[in-house]
């Protein structure tokens, strides 16, 4: 029908995330490949040395200790040095650890203590790499792209860890105990090189505004953290210290309370995940070679969560999606404990993993949106020190509970997550909106 005039305008297409983000994504993807091989191999090796749930959970607990001891120093390193170099050094450190454990495995000298020490050092490298990667994202994408960028990074991590690295590691482990570790150490060479090819904008925070630019005193706080946005910000002092990051978090009521909530939810998840390997091996009678494929099945849910998170946030907002995600994760945890056989256990845990993936996207994006970029690494270090610092204790408690019943940690974790989220609804929905941490409206809307 012709001659009809309408005011309706087509919705503009979302801007691509850009070539610079593509480089970051590729570096993170290859790093995830190496991570997945080692992360799968270490607990499998541990089960050949002991069948005590508490001892196995100790390996998982040690992986979080660096976030308690080194999380803040890692953030200071990220804020004061070239972030590309930090990413490269972090992967070199992790590759060296994998190589060392490989040699011990071949010579027959591998022990639980060696696995614990190796996991601890590996974790130090992880604090550096993860902090640097998170800090680089706002420098290579705009404010409207944060949720999408985090979704793509998480999708890469889940896809490669669960569908590529983990199944391969399980098969390699069935061939030779040290083979997945050898492969992991070699795989780190690629992301080391790729990190060095990131653009100069990713090197460090932008500290100086143009001389002609005048910061707007009425601008919202969310602008200050966006180095990729064409908005003048006050220059940071060269001597910025960890104390400023701690003070920023302490005086930011919303972020401070969210850290407490996230710590509790993460601890509940750690309670159940500390026994997950033994649960599938002993309770569900899965073979060593099939463990990687079980994890791949779980990864389907996690990948789906990463892919749908950004559209869900755009449709319903960050607050409501975070509430729904943790409730679904709690339900999935309970169903995992109730599962009568491996297939339903995998499906239930996949549901929980997918919900956690959905949570991670808005939680990461809102921090990047409201925290000033020049102190982002240190603030993230403080946040992860406080949150992840509790995970080792929760993981050990899960292993201790698992000595009684390997299904019990899943029931306890799921029930706690559901109750805690219902209590925190005012914070997650109303608090997120009042803090200016909701997702920005799409361009043209």
Short mmCIF file of C-alpha atoms in Angstrom, two decimals:
data_model
loop_
_atom_site.label_atom_id
_atom_site.label_comp_id
_atom_site.label_asym_id
_atom_site.label_seq_id
_atom_site.Cartn_x
_atom_site.Cartn_y
_atom_site.Cartn_z
CA UNK A 1 0.00 0.00 0.00
CA UNK A 2 1.46 3.34 -1.05
CA UNK A 3 0.98 6.90 0.09
CA UNK A 4 1.01 6.09 3.79
CA UNK A 5 3.26 8.28 5.91
CA UNK A 6 4.55 6.84 9.15
CA UNK A 7 6.78 8.19 11.89
CA UNK A 8 8.13 4.75 12.68
CA UNK A 9 11.89 4.54 12.31
CA UNK A 10 13.83 1.31 11.91
CA UNK A 11 15.84 0.43 14.96
CA UNK A 12 19.50 1.17 14.25
CA UNK A 13 21.78 -1.82 14.18
CA UNK A 14 24.09 -2.19 17.15
CA UNK A 15 27.62 -1.02 16.48
CA UNK A 16 30.17 -3.84 16.17
CA UNK A 17 32.51 -4.32 19.09
CA UNK A 18 35.49 -3.61 16.86
CA UNK A 19 38.81 -5.07 15.79
CA UNK A 20 40.55 -4.22 19.05
CA UNK A 21 38.02 -6.25 21.00
CA UNK A 22 38.54 -9.06 18.51
CA UNK A 23 42.22 -9.16 19.43
CA UNK A 24 41.39 -9.23 23.15
CA UNK A 25 38.82 -11.97 22.60
CA UNK A 26 41.27 -14.10 20.63
CA UNK A 27 43.96 -13.78 23.29
CA UNK A 28 41.47 -14.72 26.01
CA UNK A 29 40.18 -17.65 23.93
CA UNK A 30 43.60 -19.26 23.52
CA UNK A 31 44.34 -18.66 27.19
CA UNK A 32 41.08 -20.42 28.07
CA UNK A 33 42.19 -23.41 26.00
CA UNK A 34 45.36 -23.76 28.03
CA UNK A 35 43.46 -23.12 31.28
CA UNK A 36 40.87 -25.79 30.54
CA UNK A 37 43.46 -28.47 29.89
CA UNK A 38 45.24 -27.83 33.18
CA UNK A 39 42.08 -27.21 35.20
CA UNK A 40 40.71 -30.61 34.19
CA UNK A 41 43.97 -32.50 34.57
CA UNK A 42 44.84 -31.41 38.13
CA UNK A 43 41.74 -32.75 39.96
CA UNK A 44 41.82 -35.94 37.87
CA UNK A 45 45.43 -36.48 38.88
CA UNK A 46 44.46 -35.83 42.50
CA UNK A 47 41.86 -38.62 42.41
CA UNK A 48 44.62 -41.07 41.49
CA UNK A 49 46.53 -40.07 44.63
CA UNK A 50 43.62 -40.08 47.14
CA UNK A 51 39.88 -40.73 47.38
CA UNK A 52 39.28 -38.47 50.40
CA UNK A 53 36.68 -35.76 49.52
CA UNK A 54 38.33 -33.31 51.93
CA UNK A 55 41.75 -33.78 50.31
CA UNK A 56 40.29 -33.39 46.82
CA UNK A 57 38.41 -30.26 47.87
CA UNK A 58 41.68 -28.85 49.27
CA UNK A 59 43.05 -28.74 45.71
CA UNK A 60 40.02 -26.75 44.58
CA UNK A 61 40.24 -24.51 47.66
CA UNK A 62 43.87 -23.61 47.03
CA UNK A 63 42.90 -22.26 43.59
CA UNK A 64 41.05 -19.40 45.34
CA UNK A 65 43.75 -18.57 47.90
CA UNK A 66 45.66 -16.25 45.53
CA UNK A 67 42.58 -14.05 45.26
CA UNK A 68 42.66 -13.63 49.03
CA UNK A 69 46.41 -12.96 49.25
CA UNK A 70 47.24 -11.47 45.87
CA UNK A 71 43.98 -10.08 44.50
CA UNK A 72 44.64 -6.49 45.56
CA UNK A 73 48.37 -6.47 44.68
CA UNK A 74 47.42 -7.87 41.26
CA UNK A 75 45.00 -4.98 40.81
CA UNK A 76 47.75 -2.50 41.69
CA UNK A 77 50.04 -4.14 39.14
CA UNK A 78 47.33 -3.90 36.48
CA UNK A 79 46.76 -0.19 37.17
CA UNK A 80 50.44 0.77 37.23
CA UNK A 81 52.01 -1.28 34.43
CA UNK A 82 51.34 -2.05 30.79
CA UNK A 83 48.34 -4.36 30.90
CA UNK A 84 49.44 -6.18 27.76
CA UNK A 85 52.77 -7.08 29.39
CA UNK A 86 50.95 -8.16 32.55
CA UNK A 87 48.75 -10.53 30.52
CA UNK A 88 51.79 -12.01 28.77
CA UNK A 89 53.77 -12.52 32.00
CA UNK A 90 50.75 -14.07 33.72
CA UNK A 91 50.39 -16.67 30.97
CA UNK A 92 54.14 -17.33 30.96
CA UNK A 93 53.92 -18.07 34.69
CA UNK A 94 51.01 -20.46 34.24
CA UNK A 95 52.73 -22.20 31.35
CA UNK A 96 55.83 -22.72 33.48
CA UNK A 97 53.74 -24.29 36.25
CA UNK A 98 52.10 -26.71 33.80
CA UNK A 99 55.53 -27.65 32.44
CA UNK A 100 56.89 -28.27 35.97
CA UNK A 101 53.98 -30.54 36.89
CA UNK A 102 54.39 -32.38 33.59
CA UNK A 103 58.02 -33.18 34.40
CA UNK A 104 57.05 -34.41 37.86
CA UNK A 105 54.37 -36.62 36.33
CA UNK A 106 56.74 -38.19 33.84
CA UNK A 107 59.40 -38.86 36.49
CA UNK A 108 56.90 -40.32 38.96
CA UNK A 109 57.53 -37.58 41.53
CA UNK A 110 54.08 -36.02 41.48
CA UNK A 111 52.33 -35.71 44.85
CA UNK A 112 49.35 -33.94 46.40
CA UNK A 113 51.69 -31.31 47.82
CA UNK A 114 53.14 -30.64 44.38
CA UNK A 115 49.62 -30.24 43.00
CA UNK A 116 48.76 -27.82 45.79
CA UNK A 117 51.88 -25.71 45.23
CA UNK A 118 51.38 -25.74 41.48
CA UNK A 119 47.73 -24.74 41.82
CA UNK A 120 48.72 -21.89 44.14
CA UNK A 121 51.27 -20.46 41.71
CA UNK A 122 48.91 -20.98 38.81
CA UNK A 123 46.31 -18.98 40.72
CA UNK A 124 48.68 -16.04 41.10
CA UNK A 125 49.01 -15.91 37.33
CA UNK A 126 45.24 -16.10 37.04
CA UNK A 127 44.71 -13.07 39.28
CA UNK A 128 46.99 -11.03 37.03
CA UNK A 129 45.51 -12.20 33.73
CA UNK A 130 41.85 -11.92 34.78
CA UNK A 131 42.30 -8.49 36.35
CA UNK A 132 44.11 -7.22 33.26
CA UNK A 133 41.53 -8.67 30.87
CA UNK A 134 38.61 -7.13 32.78
CA UNK A 135 40.37 -3.78 32.99
CA UNK A 136 41.07 -3.71 29.25
CA UNK A 137 37.43 -4.24 28.18
CA UNK A 138 36.22 -0.65 28.83
CA UNK A 139 39.22 0.67 26.90
CA UNK A 140 38.30 -1.18 23.70
CA UNK A 141 34.48 -1.05 23.66
CA UNK A 142 31.97 1.70 24.37
CA UNK A 143 29.47 1.86 27.21
CA UNK A 144 26.71 0.31 25.10
CA UNK A 145 28.92 -2.67 24.30
CA UNK A 146 29.91 -3.74 27.83
CA UNK A 147 27.24 -6.42 28.30
CA UNK A 148 27.86 -7.82 24.82
CA UNK A 149 31.63 -7.80 25.28
CA UNK A 150 31.42 -9.61 28.61
CA UNK A 151 28.95 -12.07 27.12
CA UNK A 152 31.30 -12.89 24.23
CA UNK A 153 34.30 -13.28 26.55
CA UNK A 154 32.37 -15.58 28.83
CA UNK A 155 30.97 -17.53 25.89
CA UNK A 156 34.52 -18.10 24.63
CA UNK A 157 35.65 -19.26 28.05
CA UNK A 158 32.77 -21.69 28.45
CA UNK A 159 32.87 -23.01 24.90
CA UNK A 160 36.59 -23.67 24.86
CA UNK A 161 36.85 -24.91 28.45
CA UNK A 162 33.91 -27.28 28.21
CA UNK A 163 33.60 -28.28 24.55
CA UNK A 164 37.23 -28.23 23.48
CA UNK A 165 39.75 -28.28 26.33
CA UNK A 166 37.95 -30.44 28.90
CA UNK A 167 36.97 -33.36 26.63
CA UNK A 168 40.46 -33.35 25.12
CA UNK A 169 42.03 -33.27 28.59
CA UNK A 170 39.93 -36.25 29.70
CA UNK A 171 40.98 -38.31 26.69
CA UNK A 172 44.64 -37.26 27.01
CA UNK A 173 44.56 -38.14 30.72
CA UNK A 174 43.27 -41.63 29.88
CA UNK A 175 46.30 -42.05 27.60
CA UNK A 176 48.92 -40.60 29.95
CA UNK A 177 48.70 -38.78 33.28
CA UNK A 178 51.04 -35.95 32.24
CA UNK A 179 49.91 -35.53 28.61
CA UNK A 180 47.22 -32.84 29.23
CA UNK A 181 49.74 -30.83 31.27
CA UNK A 182 52.32 -30.97 28.47
CA UNK A 183 49.70 -29.77 26.02
CA UNK A 184 48.58 -26.99 28.37
CA UNK A 185 52.11 -25.63 28.79
CA UNK A 186 52.57 -25.46 25.01
CA UNK A 187 49.15 -23.83 24.45
CA UNK A 188 50.10 -20.80 26.57
CA UNK A 189 52.65 -19.68 23.97
CA UNK A 190 49.93 -18.39 21.62
CA UNK A 191 48.07 -16.05 24.05
CA UNK A 192 51.41 -14.69 25.24
CA UNK A 193 52.12 -13.46 21.72
CA UNK A 194 48.56 -12.28 21.11
CA UNK A 195 48.49 -10.17 24.29
CA UNK A 196 51.45 -8.18 23.04
CA UNK A 197 49.55 -7.32 19.84
CA UNK A 198 46.72 -5.54 21.66
CA UNK A 199 46.44 -1.80 20.88
CA UNK A 200 48.20 0.89 22.87
CA UNK A 201 44.84 1.93 24.36
CA UNK A 202 44.84 -1.36 26.27
CA UNK A 203 48.23 -0.73 27.86
CA UNK A 204 47.14 1.36 30.83
CA UNK A 205 44.34 3.67 32.02
CA UNK A 206 43.96 7.04 30.33
CA UNK A 207 45.08 9.46 33.03
CA UNK A 208 45.12 12.82 31.33
CA UNK A 209 42.17 14.61 29.76
CA UNK A 210 42.83 16.93 26.83
CA UNK A 211 43.88 20.40 27.92
CA UNK A 212 40.81 21.98 26.35
CA UNK A 213 38.38 19.56 27.91
CA UNK A 214 36.46 20.66 30.96
CA UNK A 215 34.91 17.91 33.09
CA UNK A 216 31.19 18.31 33.65
CA UNK A 217 30.57 18.54 37.42
CA UNK A 218 26.99 17.39 36.93
CA UNK A 219 27.91 14.30 34.90
CA UNK A 220 26.90 10.96 36.47
CA UNK A 221 29.58 8.82 38.07
CA UNK A 222 29.15 6.11 35.44
CA UNK A 223 30.94 8.27 32.87
CA UNK A 224 34.24 8.31 34.74
CA UNK A 225 34.96 4.66 34.15
CA UNK A 226 34.52 4.75 30.39
CA UNK A 227 37.86 5.46 28.74
CA UNK A 228 36.38 4.61 25.33
CA UNK A 229 33.68 7.30 25.66
CA UNK A 230 34.43 10.84 24.37
CA UNK A 231 33.83 12.44 27.78
CA UNK A 232 36.47 14.42 29.63
CA UNK A 233 37.35 13.05 33.06
CA UNK A 234 39.49 14.41 35.82
CA UNK A 235 43.07 13.12 35.59
CA UNK A 236 44.08 10.54 38.17
CA UNK A 237 47.02 11.23 40.44
CA UNK A 238 50.12 9.32 39.51
CA UNK A 239 50.55 8.20 43.09
CA UNK A 240 47.10 6.59 43.34
CA UNK A 241 47.28 3.83 45.94
CA UNK A 242 45.33 0.78 47.03
CA UNK A 243 43.89 2.88 49.85
CA UNK A 244 41.95 4.95 47.32
CA UNK A 245 40.42 1.84 45.80
CA UNK A 246 39.44 0.52 49.23
CA UNK A 247 38.00 3.91 50.17
CA UNK A 248 36.06 4.10 46.89
CA UNK A 249 34.48 0.70 47.49
CA UNK A 250 33.78 1.38 51.16
CA UNK A 251 31.96 4.64 50.42
CA UNK A 252 30.03 3.20 47.47
CA UNK A 253 27.12 1.69 49.38
CA UNK A 254 25.68 -0.22 46.44
CA UNK A 255 28.94 -1.87 45.38
CA UNK A 256 29.87 -2.62 48.98
CA UNK A 257 26.58 -4.40 49.62
CA UNK A 258 26.75 -6.23 46.30
CA UNK A 259 30.19 -7.55 47.23
CA UNK A 260 28.77 -9.01 50.44
CA UNK A 261 25.91 -10.65 48.54
CA UNK A 262 28.21 -11.99 45.83
CA UNK A 263 30.56 -13.40 48.48
CA UNK A 264 27.74 -15.37 50.05
CA UNK A 265 26.40 -16.70 46.76
CA UNK A 266 29.88 -17.58 45.50
CA UNK A 267 30.64 -19.39 48.74
CA UNK A 268 27.49 -21.47 48.33
CA UNK A 269 28.54 -22.42 44.81
CA UNK A 270 32.03 -23.32 46.06
CA UNK A 271 30.48 -25.52 48.75
CA UNK A 272 28.98 -27.76 46.09
CA UNK A 273 31.68 -27.55 43.45
CA UNK A 274 34.41 -28.72 45.80
CA UNK A 275 33.08 -32.29 45.49
CA UNK A 276 31.83 -32.19 41.90
CA UNK A 277 34.56 -34.46 40.46
CA UNK A 278 34.13 -37.13 43.13
CA UNK A 279 30.34 -36.81 42.85
CA UNK A 280 30.42 -37.82 39.19
CA UNK A 281 33.17 -40.43 39.64
CA UNK A 282 31.88 -42.16 42.79
CA UNK A 283 28.17 -41.32 43.05
CA UNK A 284 27.27 -41.29 39.34
CA UNK A 285 29.94 -43.88 38.35
CA UNK A 286 31.40 -41.89 35.43
CA UNK A 287 34.74 -43.12 34.05
CA UNK A 288 37.88 -40.96 33.92
CA UNK A 289 37.79 -40.73 30.13
CA UNK A 290 34.15 -39.57 30.20
CA UNK A 291 34.61 -36.80 32.79
CA UNK A 292 35.51 -34.31 30.08
CA UNK A 293 32.36 -35.13 28.14
CA UNK A 294 30.27 -34.75 31.29
CA UNK A 295 31.76 -31.29 31.72
CA UNK A 296 31.02 -30.59 28.06
CA UNK A 297 27.37 -31.41 28.69
CA UNK A 298 27.33 -29.02 31.63
CA UNK A 299 29.00 -26.45 29.40
CA UNK A 300 26.01 -26.45 27.07
CA UNK A 301 24.00 -24.75 29.79
CA UNK A 302 26.83 -22.38 30.65
CA UNK A 303 27.29 -21.41 27.01
CA UNK A 304 23.58 -20.86 26.53
CA UNK A 305 23.56 -18.61 29.58
CA UNK A 306 26.39 -16.49 28.17
CA UNK A 307 24.66 -16.10 24.81
CA UNK A 308 21.24 -15.15 26.16
CA UNK A 309 22.45 -12.92 29.00
CA UNK A 310 22.91 -9.73 26.98
CA UNK A 311 19.50 -9.97 25.20
CA UNK A 312 17.83 -10.73 28.53
CA UNK A 313 19.48 -7.71 30.15
CA UNK A 314 18.40 -5.49 27.24
CA UNK A 315 14.84 -6.76 27.58
CA UNK A 316 14.36 -6.87 31.35
CA UNK A 317 17.27 -4.93 32.92
CA UNK A 318 20.24 -6.07 34.98
CA UNK A 319 18.49 -6.19 38.36
CA UNK A 320 15.59 -8.53 37.48
CA UNK A 321 17.89 -10.81 35.47
CA UNK A 322 20.35 -11.12 38.35
CA UNK A 323 17.52 -12.11 40.71
CA UNK A 324 16.16 -14.73 38.31
CA UNK A 325 19.64 -16.10 37.55
CA UNK A 326 20.59 -16.92 41.13
CA UNK A 327 17.20 -18.45 41.94
CA UNK A 328 17.49 -20.72 38.90
CA UNK A 329 21.07 -21.58 39.89
CA UNK A 330 19.84 -22.63 43.33
CA UNK A 331 17.10 -24.81 41.86
CA UNK A 332 19.63 -26.42 39.52
CA UNK A 333 21.95 -27.21 42.43
CA UNK A 334 19.18 -28.96 44.36
CA UNK A 335 18.15 -30.94 41.27
CA UNK A 336 21.78 -32.02 40.78
CA UNK A 337 21.80 -33.59 44.23
CA UNK A 338 18.49 -35.32 43.52
CA UNK A 339 19.59 -36.73 40.15
CA UNK A 340 19.33 -40.57 40.01
CA UNK A 341 21.81 -41.05 37.13
CA UNK A 342 24.50 -39.14 35.16
CA UNK A 343 22.32 -37.71 32.38
CA UNK A 344 19.87 -35.95 34.69
CA UNK A 345 22.75 -34.85 36.95
CA UNK A 346 24.49 -33.25 33.97
CA UNK A 347 21.26 -31.58 32.83
CA UNK A 348 20.56 -30.17 36.30
CA UNK A 349 24.08 -28.90 36.77
CA UNK A 350 23.97 -27.43 33.26
CA UNK A 351 20.88 -25.47 34.31
CA UNK A 352 22.73 -24.11 37.33
CA UNK A 353 25.86 -23.31 35.31
CA UNK A 354 23.80 -21.50 32.69
CA UNK A 355 22.14 -19.35 35.34
CA UNK A 356 25.52 -18.45 36.86
CA UNK A 357 26.72 -17.44 33.38
CA UNK A 358 23.73 -15.15 33.03
CA UNK A 359 24.56 -13.54 36.38
CA UNK A 360 28.22 -13.01 35.51
CA UNK A 361 27.50 -10.85 32.47
CA UNK A 362 25.53 -8.01 34.13
CA UNK A 363 27.60 -8.22 37.31
CA UNK A 364 30.80 -7.71 35.32
CA UNK A 365 29.30 -5.01 33.09
CA UNK A 366 27.88 -2.89 35.90
CA UNK A 367 31.26 -2.78 37.64
CA UNK A 368 32.94 -1.69 34.42
CA UNK A 369 30.26 0.96 33.97
CA UNK A 370 30.42 2.64 37.36
CA UNK A 371 34.04 2.18 38.52
CA UNK A 372 36.54 4.79 37.20
CA UNK A 373 38.91 3.14 34.76
CA UNK A 374 42.05 4.56 36.37
CA UNK A 375 41.39 2.58 39.57
CA UNK A 376 39.42 -0.30 38.06
CA UNK A 377 42.16 -2.90 38.49
CA UNK A 378 42.58 -2.11 42.17
CA UNK A 379 38.84 -1.96 42.86
CA UNK A 380 38.39 -5.29 41.10
CA UNK A 381 41.29 -6.67 43.12
CA UNK A 382 39.61 -5.58 46.35
CA UNK A 383 36.28 -7.04 45.26
CA UNK A 384 37.77 -10.38 44.34
CA UNK A 385 39.91 -10.48 47.47
CA UNK A 386 36.77 -10.08 49.56
CA UNK A 387 34.57 -12.40 47.52
CA UNK A 388 36.92 -15.11 46.31
CA UNK A 389 38.80 -15.02 49.59
CA UNK A 390 35.89 -16.85 51.22
CA UNK A 391 35.76 -19.56 48.58
CA UNK A 392 38.61 -21.74 49.96
CA UNK A 393 36.84 -22.05 53.31
CA UNK A 394 33.52 -22.87 51.66
CA UNK A 395 35.17 -25.43 49.38
CA UNK A 396 36.82 -27.20 52.31
CA UNK A 397 33.53 -27.20 54.20
CA UNK A 398 31.90 -28.78 51.14
CA UNK A 399 34.56 -31.50 51.12
CA UNK A 400 34.03 -32.11 54.83
CA UNK A 401 30.25 -32.39 54.31
CA UNK A 402 30.90 -34.66 51.33
CA UNK A 403 32.54 -37.18 53.63
CA UNK A 404 29.04 -37.85 54.97
CA UNK A 405 27.13 -37.64 51.67
CA UNK A 406 28.37 -36.36 48.32
CA UNK A 407 24.86 -35.12 47.48
CA UNK A 408 24.39 -33.05 50.63
CA UNK A 409 26.52 -30.02 49.56
CA UNK A 410 24.25 -29.50 46.53
CA UNK A 411 21.12 -29.38 48.70
CA UNK A 412 22.64 -26.94 51.17
CA UNK A 413 24.07 -24.65 48.47
CA UNK A 414 20.87 -24.54 46.43
CA UNK A 415 18.62 -23.80 49.39
CA UNK A 416 20.88 -21.03 50.64
CA UNK A 417 21.08 -19.32 47.23
CA UNK A 418 17.31 -19.23 46.85
CA UNK A 419 16.66 -17.80 50.32
CA UNK A 420 19.51 -15.25 50.12
CA UNK A 421 18.31 -13.97 46.74
CA UNK A 422 14.72 -13.52 47.88
CA UNK A 423 15.99 -11.46 50.81
CA UNK A 424 18.24 -9.38 48.50
CA UNK A 425 15.58 -8.46 45.89
CA UNK A 426 15.45 -4.78 47.02
CA UNK A 427 19.22 -4.52 46.56
CA UNK A 428 19.40 -6.30 43.21
CA UNK A 429 16.52 -4.47 41.56
CA UNK A 430 15.96 -1.15 43.33
CA UNK A 431 19.57 -0.70 44.44
CA UNK A 432 20.94 -1.36 40.97
CA UNK A 433 18.60 1.24 39.48
CA UNK A 434 19.32 3.90 42.11
CA UNK A 435 23.09 3.39 41.78
CA UNK A 436 22.98 4.13 38.04
CA UNK A 437 24.17 0.61 37.37
CA UNK A 438 21.31 -0.47 35.10
CA UNK A 439 22.12 -1.27 31.49
CA UNK A 440 22.13 1.80 29.21
CA UNK A 441 19.25 1.97 26.75
CA UNK A 442 20.16 0.81 23.23
CA UNK A 443 21.17 3.58 20.81
CA UNK A 444 18.21 5.29 19.17
CA UNK A 445 15.69 4.19 21.80
#
